[in-house]
Coordinates of C-alpha atoms in Angstrom, one line a residue:
Chain A
M163 CA 86.8 140.2 104.9
R164 CA 89.1 141.9 102.2
S165 CA 91.5 139.0 102.4
R166 CA 88.6 136.5 102.3
L167 CA 87.4 138.1 99.1
G168 CA 91.0 138.0 97.8
V169 CA 91.1 134.2 98.3
F170 CA 87.7 133.7 96.8
Y171 CA 88.8 135.6 93.7
A172 CA 92.0 133.5 93.6
V173 CA 90.0 130.3 93.8
M174 CA 87.7 131.5 90.9
I175 CA 90.7 132.6 88.7
N176 CA 92.4 129.2 89.4
E177 CA 89.2 127.3 88.4
L178 CA 88.7 129.5 85.3
K179 CA 92.3 128.8 84.1
I180 CA 91.8 125.0 84.5
I181 CA 88.5 125.2 82.7
S182 CA 89.9 127.4 79.8
R183 CA 92.6 124.9 79.3
E184 CA 90.0 122.1 78.7
P185 CA 87.5 123.9 76.4
G186 CA 85.8 120.9 74.8
G187 CA 83.2 120.7 77.6
L188 CA 82.2 124.4 77.1
V189 CA 81.6 123.9 73.3
L190 CA 79.4 120.8 74.1
L191 CA 77.5 122.9 76.6
I192 CA 76.6 125.5 73.9
I193 CA 75.6 123.2 71.0
L194 CA 74.1 120.2 72.9
P195 CA 70.7 121.8 73.7
Y196 CA 70.2 122.6 70.0
F197 CA 71.0 119.0 69.1
I198 CA 68.6 117.7 71.6
A199 CA 65.8 120.2 71.3
G200 CA 66.2 120.1 67.5
G201 CA 66.2 116.4 67.5
M202 CA 63.2 116.1 69.7
A203 CA 61.4 118.7 67.5
F204 CA 62.3 116.8 64.4
I205 CA 60.8 113.6 65.7
A206 CA 57.8 115.4 67.1
S207 CA 57.2 117.2 63.7
F208 CA 56.1 113.7 62.2
F209 CA 53.0 113.8 64.3
T210 CA 52.2 117.3 65.3
K211 CA 52.9 120.8 64.5
I212 CA 56.0 122.4 66.1
T213 CA 55.7 126.0 66.9
S214 CA 58.7 128.2 67.8
N215 CA 57.3 128.4 71.4
V216 CA 57.4 124.7 71.8
F217 CA 61.0 124.6 70.4
I218 CA 62.0 127.4 72.8
R219 CA 60.4 125.6 75.7
Q220 CA 62.3 122.4 75.0
F221 CA 65.5 124.4 74.4
V222 CA 65.2 126.2 77.8
G223 CA 64.2 123.0 79.4
F224 CA 67.3 121.1 78.3
E225 CA 69.5 123.9 78.9
V226 CA 68.3 124.3 82.6
L227 CA 68.5 120.5 83.0
M228 CA 72.1 120.3 81.8
L229 CA 73.1 123.3 83.9
S230 CA 71.3 121.9 87.0
M231 CA 73.2 118.6 86.6
I232 CA 76.5 120.5 86.3
M233 CA 75.8 122.6 89.4
V234 CA 74.7 119.6 91.5
Q235 CA 77.7 117.6 90.4
T236 CA 80.4 120.3 90.5
G237 CA 81.3 120.3 94.2
A238 CA 81.2 116.5 94.4
R239 CA 83.2 116.0 91.3
F240 CA 85.7 118.7 92.5
L241 CA 86.1 117.1 95.8
N242 CA 86.6 113.7 94.3
E243 CA 89.2 115.0 91.8
E244 CA 91.0 116.9 94.5
R245 CA 91.1 113.6 96.6
N246 CA 92.4 111.5 93.6
G247 CA 94.9 114.1 92.8
G248 CA 96.3 114.2 96.3
R249 CA 95.3 118.0 96.7
L250 CA 92.3 117.5 99.1
E251 CA 94.7 117.3 102.2
F252 CA 96.5 120.5 101.1
L253 CA 93.2 122.3 100.7
L254 CA 92.0 121.1 104.1
A255 CA 95.4 121.9 105.7
S256 CA 95.3 125.5 104.4
P257 CA 93.6 128.3 106.6
T258 CA 91.1 128.9 103.8
S259 CA 87.8 127.5 104.5
M260 CA 86.4 124.7 102.2
Y261 CA 83.2 126.7 101.8
V262 CA 85.2 129.5 100.1
I263 CA 86.9 127.1 97.9
L264 CA 83.7 125.2 97.0
L265 CA 81.7 128.4 96.5
G266 CA 84.5 129.9 94.3
T267 CA 84.7 126.8 92.2
S268 CA 80.9 126.6 91.9
M269 CA 80.7 130.3 91.2
V270 CA 82.9 129.9 88.2
M271 CA 80.7 127.1 86.9
I272 CA 77.7 129.4 87.5
I273 CA 79.3 132.1 85.4
V274 CA 80.4 129.7 82.7
D275 CA 77.0 128.2 82.6
I276 CA 75.3 131.5 82.3
G277 CA 77.8 132.5 79.5
A278 CA 77.1 129.2 77.8
F279 CA 73.3 129.8 78.1
T280 CA 73.6 133.3 76.8
I281 CA 75.7 132.3 73.7
A282 CA 73.3 129.3 73.0
S283 CA 70.1 131.2 73.4
L284 CA 71.0 134.6 72.0
P285 CA 70.5 133.8 68.2
L286 CA 67.3 131.8 69.0
L287 CA 65.6 134.6 71.1
Y288 CA 66.7 137.3 68.8
L289 CA 65.2 135.6 65.7
N290 CA 61.9 135.0 67.5
Y291 CA 61.5 138.1 69.7
G292 CA 63.9 140.7 68.3
L293 CA 65.3 143.3 70.8
I294 CA 62.6 142.7 73.4
G295 CA 63.9 139.1 73.5
M296 CA 67.2 140.4 74.6
I297 CA 65.7 142.2 77.6
R298 CA 63.8 139.1 78.6
L299 CA 66.9 137.1 78.2
T300 CA 68.8 139.5 80.6
I301 CA 66.0 138.9 83.3
A302 CA 65.9 135.2 82.6
L303 CA 69.7 135.1 83.1
L304 CA 69.2 136.7 86.5
L305 CA 66.7 134.2 87.3
L306 CA 69.0 131.5 86.2
F307 CA 71.6 132.8 88.5
I308 CA 69.2 132.7 91.4
G309 CA 68.1 129.2 90.4
L310 CA 71.6 127.9 90.4
L311 CA 72.1 128.8 94.0
P312 CA 69.7 126.2 95.6
L313 CA 71.4 123.8 93.2
Y314 CA 74.8 124.7 94.7
G315 CA 73.2 124.0 98.1
L316 CA 72.2 120.5 96.7
G317 CA 75.7 120.2 95.3
L318 CA 77.2 120.8 98.9
L319 CA 75.0 118.1 100.2
M320 CA 76.2 115.8 97.5
S321 CA 79.8 116.8 98.3
G322 CA 79.4 115.8 101.8
I323 CA 77.9 112.5 100.9
V324 CA 80.7 111.9 98.4
I325 CA 83.6 112.5 100.9
K326 CA 81.8 110.3 103.5
L327 CA 81.2 107.5 101.2
K328 CA 84.3 107.9 98.9
D329 CA 82.5 107.0 95.8
A330 CA 81.5 109.9 93.5
D331 CA 80.7 107.9 90.4
T332 CA 78.1 105.6 92.0
I333 CA 76.4 108.4 93.9
M334 CA 76.3 110.7 90.8
N335 CA 75.0 107.7 88.7
I336 CA 72.1 107.4 91.1
V337 CA 71.4 111.0 91.7
T338 CA 71.5 112.3 88.1
P339 CA 68.7 110.2 86.6
I340 CA 66.5 110.9 89.7
L341 CA 67.0 114.6 89.3
T342 CA 66.6 114.4 85.5
I343 CA 63.3 112.5 85.8
L344 CA 62.1 114.9 88.5
S345 CA 63.2 118.1 86.8
G346 CA 59.9 118.7 85.0
A347 CA 61.9 120.9 82.6
T348 CA 61.5 118.9 79.4
Y349 CA 58.0 117.5 79.6
P350 CA 54.5 118.8 80.6
I351 CA 54.0 118.0 84.2
Y352 CA 50.2 118.6 84.4
V353 CA 49.6 115.0 83.3
L354 CA 51.4 113.5 86.4
P355 CA 49.7 112.4 89.5
W356 CA 49.7 115.0 92.4
W357 CA 52.4 113.4 94.5
I358 CA 55.0 113.5 91.7
K359 CA 54.0 117.0 90.9
D360 CA 54.6 118.1 94.5
L361 CA 58.0 116.4 94.4
I362 CA 58.9 118.3 91.2
Y363 CA 57.7 121.6 92.8
V364 CA 59.9 121.0 95.8
L365 CA 63.1 120.6 93.8
P366 CA 64.7 123.8 92.4
M367 CA 64.9 122.7 88.7
Y368 CA 61.3 123.2 87.8
I369 CA 60.9 126.5 89.5
T370 CA 64.0 127.7 87.7
F371 CA 62.9 126.5 84.3
S372 CA 59.4 127.7 84.8
S373 CA 60.2 131.2 85.9
M374 CA 62.8 131.6 83.0
Y375 CA 60.4 130.3 80.4
M376 CA 57.6 132.6 81.7
E377 CA 59.9 135.5 81.5
I378 CA 61.1 134.7 78.0
M379 CA 57.4 134.4 76.9
G380 CA 56.7 137.9 78.5
N381 CA 54.6 136.4 81.4
T382 CA 56.7 137.2 84.6
G383 CA 55.3 135.2 87.5
L384 CA 56.2 137.0 90.8
S385 CA 55.2 134.1 92.9
L386 CA 57.5 131.8 91.0
I387 CA 60.4 134.3 91.6
L388 CA 59.6 134.4 95.3
N389 CA 59.5 130.6 95.4
L390 CA 62.8 130.6 93.6
I391 CA 64.4 132.9 96.3
L392 CA 62.9 130.9 99.1
S393 CA 64.2 127.7 97.5
A394 CA 67.7 129.2 97.3
I395 CA 67.7 130.1 101.0
I396 CA 66.4 126.7 102.1
Y397 CA 68.7 124.5 99.9
L398 CA 71.8 126.7 100.7
L399 CA 71.1 126.2 104.5
L400 CA 70.5 122.5 104.0
G401 CA 73.8 122.2 101.9
V402 CA 76.0 124.2 104.4
T403 CA 74.7 122.3 107.4
A404 CA 75.0 119.0 105.9
Y405 CA 78.5 119.6 104.4
A406 CA 79.8 120.9 107.8
S407 CA 78.6 117.7 109.5
F408 CA 80.2 115.5 106.9
E409 CA 83.5 117.4 106.9
K410 CA 83.8 117.0 110.7
E411 CA 83.1 113.2 110.3
I412 CA 85.9 112.9 107.7
K413 CA 88.3 114.5 110.0
R414 CA 87.4 111.8 112.6
G415 CA 87.9 109.0 110.0
G416 CA 90.7 110.4 107.9
V417 CA 90.7 111.9 104.4
Chain B
M161 CA 108.8 129.1 124.8
N162 CA 111.3 126.7 123.6
I163 CA 109.0 123.9 122.5
A164 CA 107.5 124.3 119.0
I165 CA 105.5 121.1 118.6
E166 CA 104.2 119.0 121.6
A167 CA 102.2 115.7 121.3
H168 CA 100.7 114.3 124.4
E169 CA 99.4 110.8 124.6
L170 CA 97.9 110.8 121.2
R171 CA 95.5 108.0 120.5
K172 CA 93.7 107.1 117.4
R173 CA 91.7 104.1 116.2
F174 CA 90.2 103.4 112.9
I175 CA 87.3 101.2 112.0
S176 CA 88.0 98.9 109.0
Y177 CA 86.5 95.8 107.5
E178 CA 88.0 92.5 106.8
R179 CA 86.6 90.2 104.0
T180 CA 85.6 86.9 105.4
G181 CA 83.8 85.4 102.4
F182 CA 82.4 86.3 99.0
L183 CA 80.1 89.0 100.4
S184 CA 80.6 88.7 104.2
K185 CA 82.9 91.1 106.1
R186 CA 84.0 91.6 109.7
K187 CA 84.5 94.9 111.4
I188 CA 88.0 95.3 112.9
V189 CA 89.4 98.0 115.1
I190 CA 92.9 99.3 114.1
E191 CA 94.8 101.0 116.9
A192 CA 96.9 103.4 114.9
L193 CA 98.2 105.3 117.8
R194 CA 98.2 104.0 121.5
G195 CA 99.6 107.1 123.4
V196 CA 102.4 108.8 121.4
S197 CA 104.2 111.7 123.1
F198 CA 107.0 113.8 122.0
G199 CA 108.3 117.4 121.6
I200 CA 110.2 119.3 119.0
K201 CA 112.2 122.3 119.9
W202 CA 112.6 125.5 117.7
G203 CA 115.6 125.1 115.4
E204 CA 115.5 121.3 115.7
I205 CA 114.9 118.6 113.1
Y206 CA 113.1 115.7 114.6
G207 CA 113.0 112.4 112.6
L208 CA 110.0 110.2 113.0
L209 CA 110.8 106.7 112.1
G210 CA 108.9 103.5 112.0
P211 CA 108.0 100.6 109.7
N212 CA 105.0 100.9 107.3
G213 CA 101.8 101.2 109.3
A214 CA 103.6 102.1 112.6
G215 CA 101.5 105.3 112.9
K216 CA 103.8 108.0 111.4
T217 CA 101.4 109.4 108.8
T218 CA 98.5 109.3 111.4
T219 CA 100.7 111.3 113.7
V220 CA 101.6 113.8 111.0
K221 CA 97.9 114.1 110.0
I222 CA 96.9 115.0 113.5
L223 CA 99.5 117.5 113.9
T224 CA 98.6 119.1 110.6
T225 CA 94.8 119.3 111.7
L226 CA 93.8 116.8 109.1
L227 CA 92.7 114.2 111.6
I228 CA 91.1 114.6 115.0
P229 CA 92.7 112.4 117.7
D230 CA 90.4 110.1 119.8
D231 CA 92.3 111.0 123.0
G232 CA 95.4 113.2 123.9
Y233 CA 96.2 116.6 122.6
A234 CA 98.8 118.4 120.5
I235 CA 100.1 121.9 120.7
I236 CA 101.9 123.8 117.9
N237 CA 103.5 127.2 118.9
G238 CA 100.9 127.4 121.7
Y239 CA 97.8 126.5 119.6
D240 CA 95.7 123.4 120.1
V241 CA 95.6 121.4 116.8
V242 CA 91.9 120.7 117.4
K243 CA 90.5 123.7 119.1
E244 CA 92.6 126.3 117.2
A245 CA 93.0 124.5 113.9
K246 CA 92.9 127.6 111.8
A247 CA 95.7 129.3 113.7
V248 CA 97.7 126.0 113.4
R249 CA 97.2 125.9 109.7
K250 CA 98.7 129.4 109.2
I251 CA 102.0 128.5 110.8
I252 CA 102.6 125.0 109.4
G253 CA 104.0 123.9 106.0
L254 CA 103.5 120.4 104.8
V255 CA 105.0 117.9 102.3
L256 CA 102.7 114.8 102.2
Y257 CA 103.0 113.3 98.8
P258 CA 106.1 114.5 96.9
D259 CA 104.8 113.3 93.5
K260 CA 101.2 114.7 93.6
G261 CA 99.0 117.3 95.0
F262 CA 99.1 119.9 92.2
Y263 CA 96.9 121.0 89.4
S264 CA 98.3 119.2 86.3
R265 CA 97.2 121.8 83.7
L266 CA 98.7 124.7 85.7
S267 CA 102.4 125.6 85.5
G268 CA 104.5 125.0 88.6
Y269 CA 104.6 128.7 89.3
E270 CA 100.8 129.2 88.8
N271 CA 100.3 126.3 91.3
L272 CA 102.6 127.9 93.8
V273 CA 100.9 131.3 93.6
Y274 CA 97.5 129.7 94.0
F275 CA 98.6 127.9 97.2
G276 CA 100.2 131.1 98.4
R277 CA 96.8 132.8 98.0
L278 CA 95.2 130.0 99.9
Y279 CA 97.6 130.8 102.8
G280 CA 96.4 134.4 102.8
L281 CA 99.2 136.0 100.8
D282 CA 98.2 138.9 98.5
K283 CA 98.7 138.5 94.8
S284 CA 101.9 140.4 94.4
T285 CA 103.5 138.8 97.6
A286 CA 102.4 135.3 96.4
E287 CA 104.0 135.9 92.9
L288 CA 107.2 137.3 94.4
R289 CA 107.6 134.4 96.8
A290 CA 106.7 131.9 94.2
R291 CA 109.5 133.2 91.9
E292 CA 112.0 133.2 94.8
L293 CA 111.1 129.6 95.7
M294 CA 111.2 128.4 92.2
D295 CA 114.8 129.7 92.2
V296 CA 115.6 128.1 95.6
V297 CA 114.4 124.6 94.6
G298 CA 116.1 124.9 91.2
L299 CA 113.0 125.1 89.0
K300 CA 113.3 128.6 87.8
E301 CA 113.8 127.4 84.1
A302 CA 110.8 125.2 84.3
M303 CA 108.6 127.5 86.2
N304 CA 106.2 128.2 83.3
R305 CA 105.9 124.6 82.2
P306 CA 102.7 122.6 82.9
Y307 CA 103.1 120.5 86.2
E308 CA 102.0 117.4 84.1
E309 CA 105.3 117.5 82.3
Y310 CA 107.4 117.7 85.4
S311 CA 109.7 114.8 86.3
L312 CA 109.3 113.0 89.7
G313 CA 112.2 115.0 91.1
M314 CA 110.9 118.3 89.9
R315 CA 107.5 117.5 91.4
A316 CA 109.2 116.6 94.8
R317 CA 111.1 120.0 94.7
L318 CA 107.9 121.8 93.9
A319 CA 106.2 120.1 96.9
I320 CA 108.9 121.4 99.1
A321 CA 108.5 125.0 97.6
R322 CA 104.8 124.8 98.4
A323 CA 105.4 124.0 102.0
L324 CA 107.6 127.2 102.3
I325 CA 105.3 129.5 100.2
H326 CA 104.0 131.3 103.4
D327 CA 107.4 131.0 105.1
P328 CA 106.0 129.0 108.1
P329 CA 107.9 128.5 111.3
V330 CA 106.9 124.8 111.5
L331 CA 107.4 122.3 108.8
F332 CA 106.2 118.7 108.3
L333 CA 108.3 116.9 105.7
D334 CA 107.0 113.3 105.0
E335 CA 109.7 111.6 102.9
P336 CA 110.5 114.7 101.0
T337 CA 113.5 113.2 99.2
I338 CA 111.7 110.2 97.8
G339 CA 112.3 109.7 94.1
L340 CA 115.0 112.4 94.0
D341 CA 118.4 111.8 92.3
P342 CA 121.4 111.9 94.6
I343 CA 122.3 115.5 93.8
S344 CA 118.8 116.9 94.2
A345 CA 118.3 114.8 97.4
R346 CA 121.6 116.4 98.8
E347 CA 120.3 119.8 97.8
V348 CA 117.0 119.2 99.6
R349 CA 119.0 118.1 102.8
E350 CA 121.1 121.2 102.6
L351 CA 117.9 123.2 102.3
V352 CA 116.4 121.5 105.4
R353 CA 119.5 122.2 107.4
K354 CA 119.4 125.9 106.2
L355 CA 115.8 126.1 107.4
R356 CA 116.9 124.7 110.8
R357 CA 119.5 127.4 111.0
E358 CA 116.6 129.9 110.5
G359 CA 115.1 128.5 113.7
K360 CA 112.3 126.5 112.2
A361 CA 111.0 123.4 113.8
I362 CA 111.0 120.5 111.4
L363 CA 109.5 117.1 111.7
F364 CA 111.2 114.8 109.1
T365 CA 110.3 111.3 108.1
S366 CA 112.1 109.0 105.7
H367 CA 112.8 105.4 105.2
N368 CA 116.4 106.3 104.2
L369 CA 118.0 106.0 107.6
W370 CA 121.5 107.3 106.8
E371 CA 119.7 110.4 105.6
V372 CA 117.8 110.7 108.9
E373 CA 121.0 110.3 110.7
E374 CA 122.8 112.9 108.6
V375 CA 120.0 115.5 108.9
C376 CA 118.1 115.0 112.2
D377 CA 119.1 116.2 115.7
R378 CA 116.8 113.8 117.5
I379 CA 114.7 110.9 116.4
G380 CA 111.8 109.0 117.6
I381 CA 111.1 105.4 116.6
I382 CA 107.5 104.4 116.7
N383 CA 106.0 100.9 116.1
N384 CA 102.4 99.6 116.5
G385 CA 101.2 103.1 117.5
L386 CA 103.7 103.3 120.4
M387 CA 106.9 105.5 120.9
I388 CA 109.6 102.9 121.4
I389 CA 112.7 104.9 121.8
E390 CA 113.6 108.6 121.5
G391 CA 116.9 110.5 121.5
S392 CA 119.8 111.7 119.3
P393 CA 121.0 109.1 116.8
K394 CA 124.2 108.7 119.0
D395 CA 122.1 108.4 122.2
I396 CA 120.0 105.7 120.6
K397 CA 122.8 103.6 119.5
D398 CA 124.5 103.9 122.9
M399 CA 121.2 103.0 124.7
L400 CA 121.0 100.0 122.5
G401 CA 124.6 99.1 123.2
L402 CA 125.4 98.8 119.5
R403 CA 129.1 98.0 118.9
Y404 CA 131.8 99.6 116.8
T405 CA 134.0 97.2 114.7
V406 CA 137.7 98.1 114.9
E407 CA 140.1 96.7 112.3
V408 CA 143.9 97.0 112.4
E409 CA 145.9 95.6 109.5
V410 CA 149.3 94.1 110.4
Q411 CA 152.1 93.1 107.9
I412 CA 153.9 89.9 109.0
N413 CA 156.7 88.9 106.6
G414 CA 155.0 90.5 103.6
R415 CA 151.6 88.9 104.5
I416 CA 148.7 91.0 105.6
E417 CA 146.5 89.9 108.6
V418 CA 143.5 91.8 110.0
L419 CA 143.0 92.0 113.7
R420 CA 139.3 92.8 114.5
E421 CA 137.3 93.7 117.6
E422 CA 133.7 94.6 118.2
T423 CA 133.3 97.0 121.1
V424 CA 131.2 99.8 122.6
N425 CA 134.5 101.8 123.4
P426 CA 136.4 102.1 120.1
A427 CA 139.3 104.2 121.7
D428 CA 140.3 101.4 124.1
A429 CA 140.0 98.8 121.4
I430 CA 142.3 100.7 119.0
R431 CA 144.9 101.2 121.6
K432 CA 144.8 97.5 122.4
L433 CA 144.8 96.3 118.8
I434 CA 147.7 98.6 117.8
S435 CA 149.9 97.4 120.6
E436 CA 149.0 93.8 119.6
A437 CA 149.8 94.5 116.0
E438 CA 153.2 96.2 116.9
A439 CA 154.2 93.2 118.8
R440 CA 153.6 91.0 115.8
G441 CA 154.8 93.1 112.9
K442 CA 154.2 96.4 111.0
V443 CA 150.9 98.2 111.6
G444 CA 149.0 99.0 108.4
K445 CA 145.6 100.5 107.8
I446 CA 143.2 101.2 110.7
R447 CA 139.4 101.2 110.1
I448 CA 136.5 101.9 112.6
N449 CA 133.0 101.0 111.5
E450 CA 130.5 103.0 113.4
P451 CA 127.1 101.2 114.0
S452 CA 124.4 102.7 111.7
L453 CA 121.0 103.9 112.6
E454 CA 119.7 101.2 110.4
E455 CA 121.1 98.6 112.8
A456 CA 119.6 100.5 115.6
F457 CA 116.2 100.7 113.9
I458 CA 116.2 96.9 113.0
R459 CA 117.1 96.0 116.6
V460 CA 114.4 98.1 118.0
I461 CA 111.7 96.8 115.6
K462 CA 112.8 93.2 115.9
S463 CA 112.9 93.4 119.8
E464 CA 109.4 94.7 119.7
K465 CA 108.3 91.7 117.7

């Protein structure tokens, strides 16, 4: 167990080193939600009054949406890059399980994402809610952590599909807009028909966004948090099972 | 147990598709391996040879747990490559692509330490071993430079260092000297021989047949997924009845003539040509051209066709 943790730590440090040597993406992650939420608020201000709550809602929504996409894509993109770089065979031929490698890689993304969210939202929440906003932000970050776990499960499922079909770009270009539309994080979902709403509730993005937003507003929803934990368990199980089946299949057909 | 690697009747088919029109395609079955068997002893270098598409890489991938065979089995140091894949992975080192397979933004040293950690070495052991190996493969001066700045030869040497990071008793070296300059290639061959002296079992592939002849104790030639011939380079040449060319120069009234004979028994031919030359004039230079492994390889593959 100790050695497995050691390997897990090594995978994380390795991924962190690689990310830190390409810092452009991180900067984008921090400033992009301001641009998008700010731009939307600017346009909307021409026909309605924009309150700080509306801006925060949009800001959190876009941040959750971006982080969700990154989490879902991390595993698949990682495997695709490893295959193209000729490293996948060496990872598969090592005694370390691919789950450890994928979890380590995704965990770094989770930490980086949470860090980016913290940096991006800190000034906004402090200006609006003062110190109490910082406490709410801490709880919201914990909820974000839980919310990223089911997305890791979805990411594992995507990873399996990518290594089976050997085409990360096409798959991601299909999956990303579908998940974006069904995120429910950047628009009011109450206007939608029931069947689309149900679909949005089943996916983890809306529950993550909603529980975080409610927490920041000071209205913690226990049922939302329970839903979030349940969703983490279900999607992780789904992802692990699907990936195991796909990995076995590639060992029959070749990397 | 004297045998390190055993492959028994390995069979593998791949399903592929062939374009038959603008959109239409046809399913085809590729028989990559059709019952390949061989064994490698401890302290032995075994050369696996074959033309492109013969099944060498498929065999290496099965033995390194990257591919599951359709039929047959393979044992490495007593462990089944399918049923005990994790135990096998701990005791094998692998060179697959000498020019890639590393993280370009990390230094050669950082790459080695990382792969050492994946093989279960603790941090300090991985760092110590990486430093030692950078020295062994002649990359000590460049150990902290990013991998993306390495030349092809440096990358190939780093690939060998990675295969040795956990000091495995079994090595799979798939064309380890490709792209290396003659001096580096010679150093790699010397390193491979040193590893044999340490008792490691090594499977070596290369298209450079004189290199295989120089390094390998035994070789196996495969073609179309079948093992065609197996033995030491000398045994194979003998089995194929390849002939030596014996040449003896003779000086007759200041003019030089060359007496030549192709034979399977060079000693008898030399004696015969020397006595013939002495009878005609003064004996000059004597040359014996041994048949090369390349000739043996070409003959085996052509006879298969």
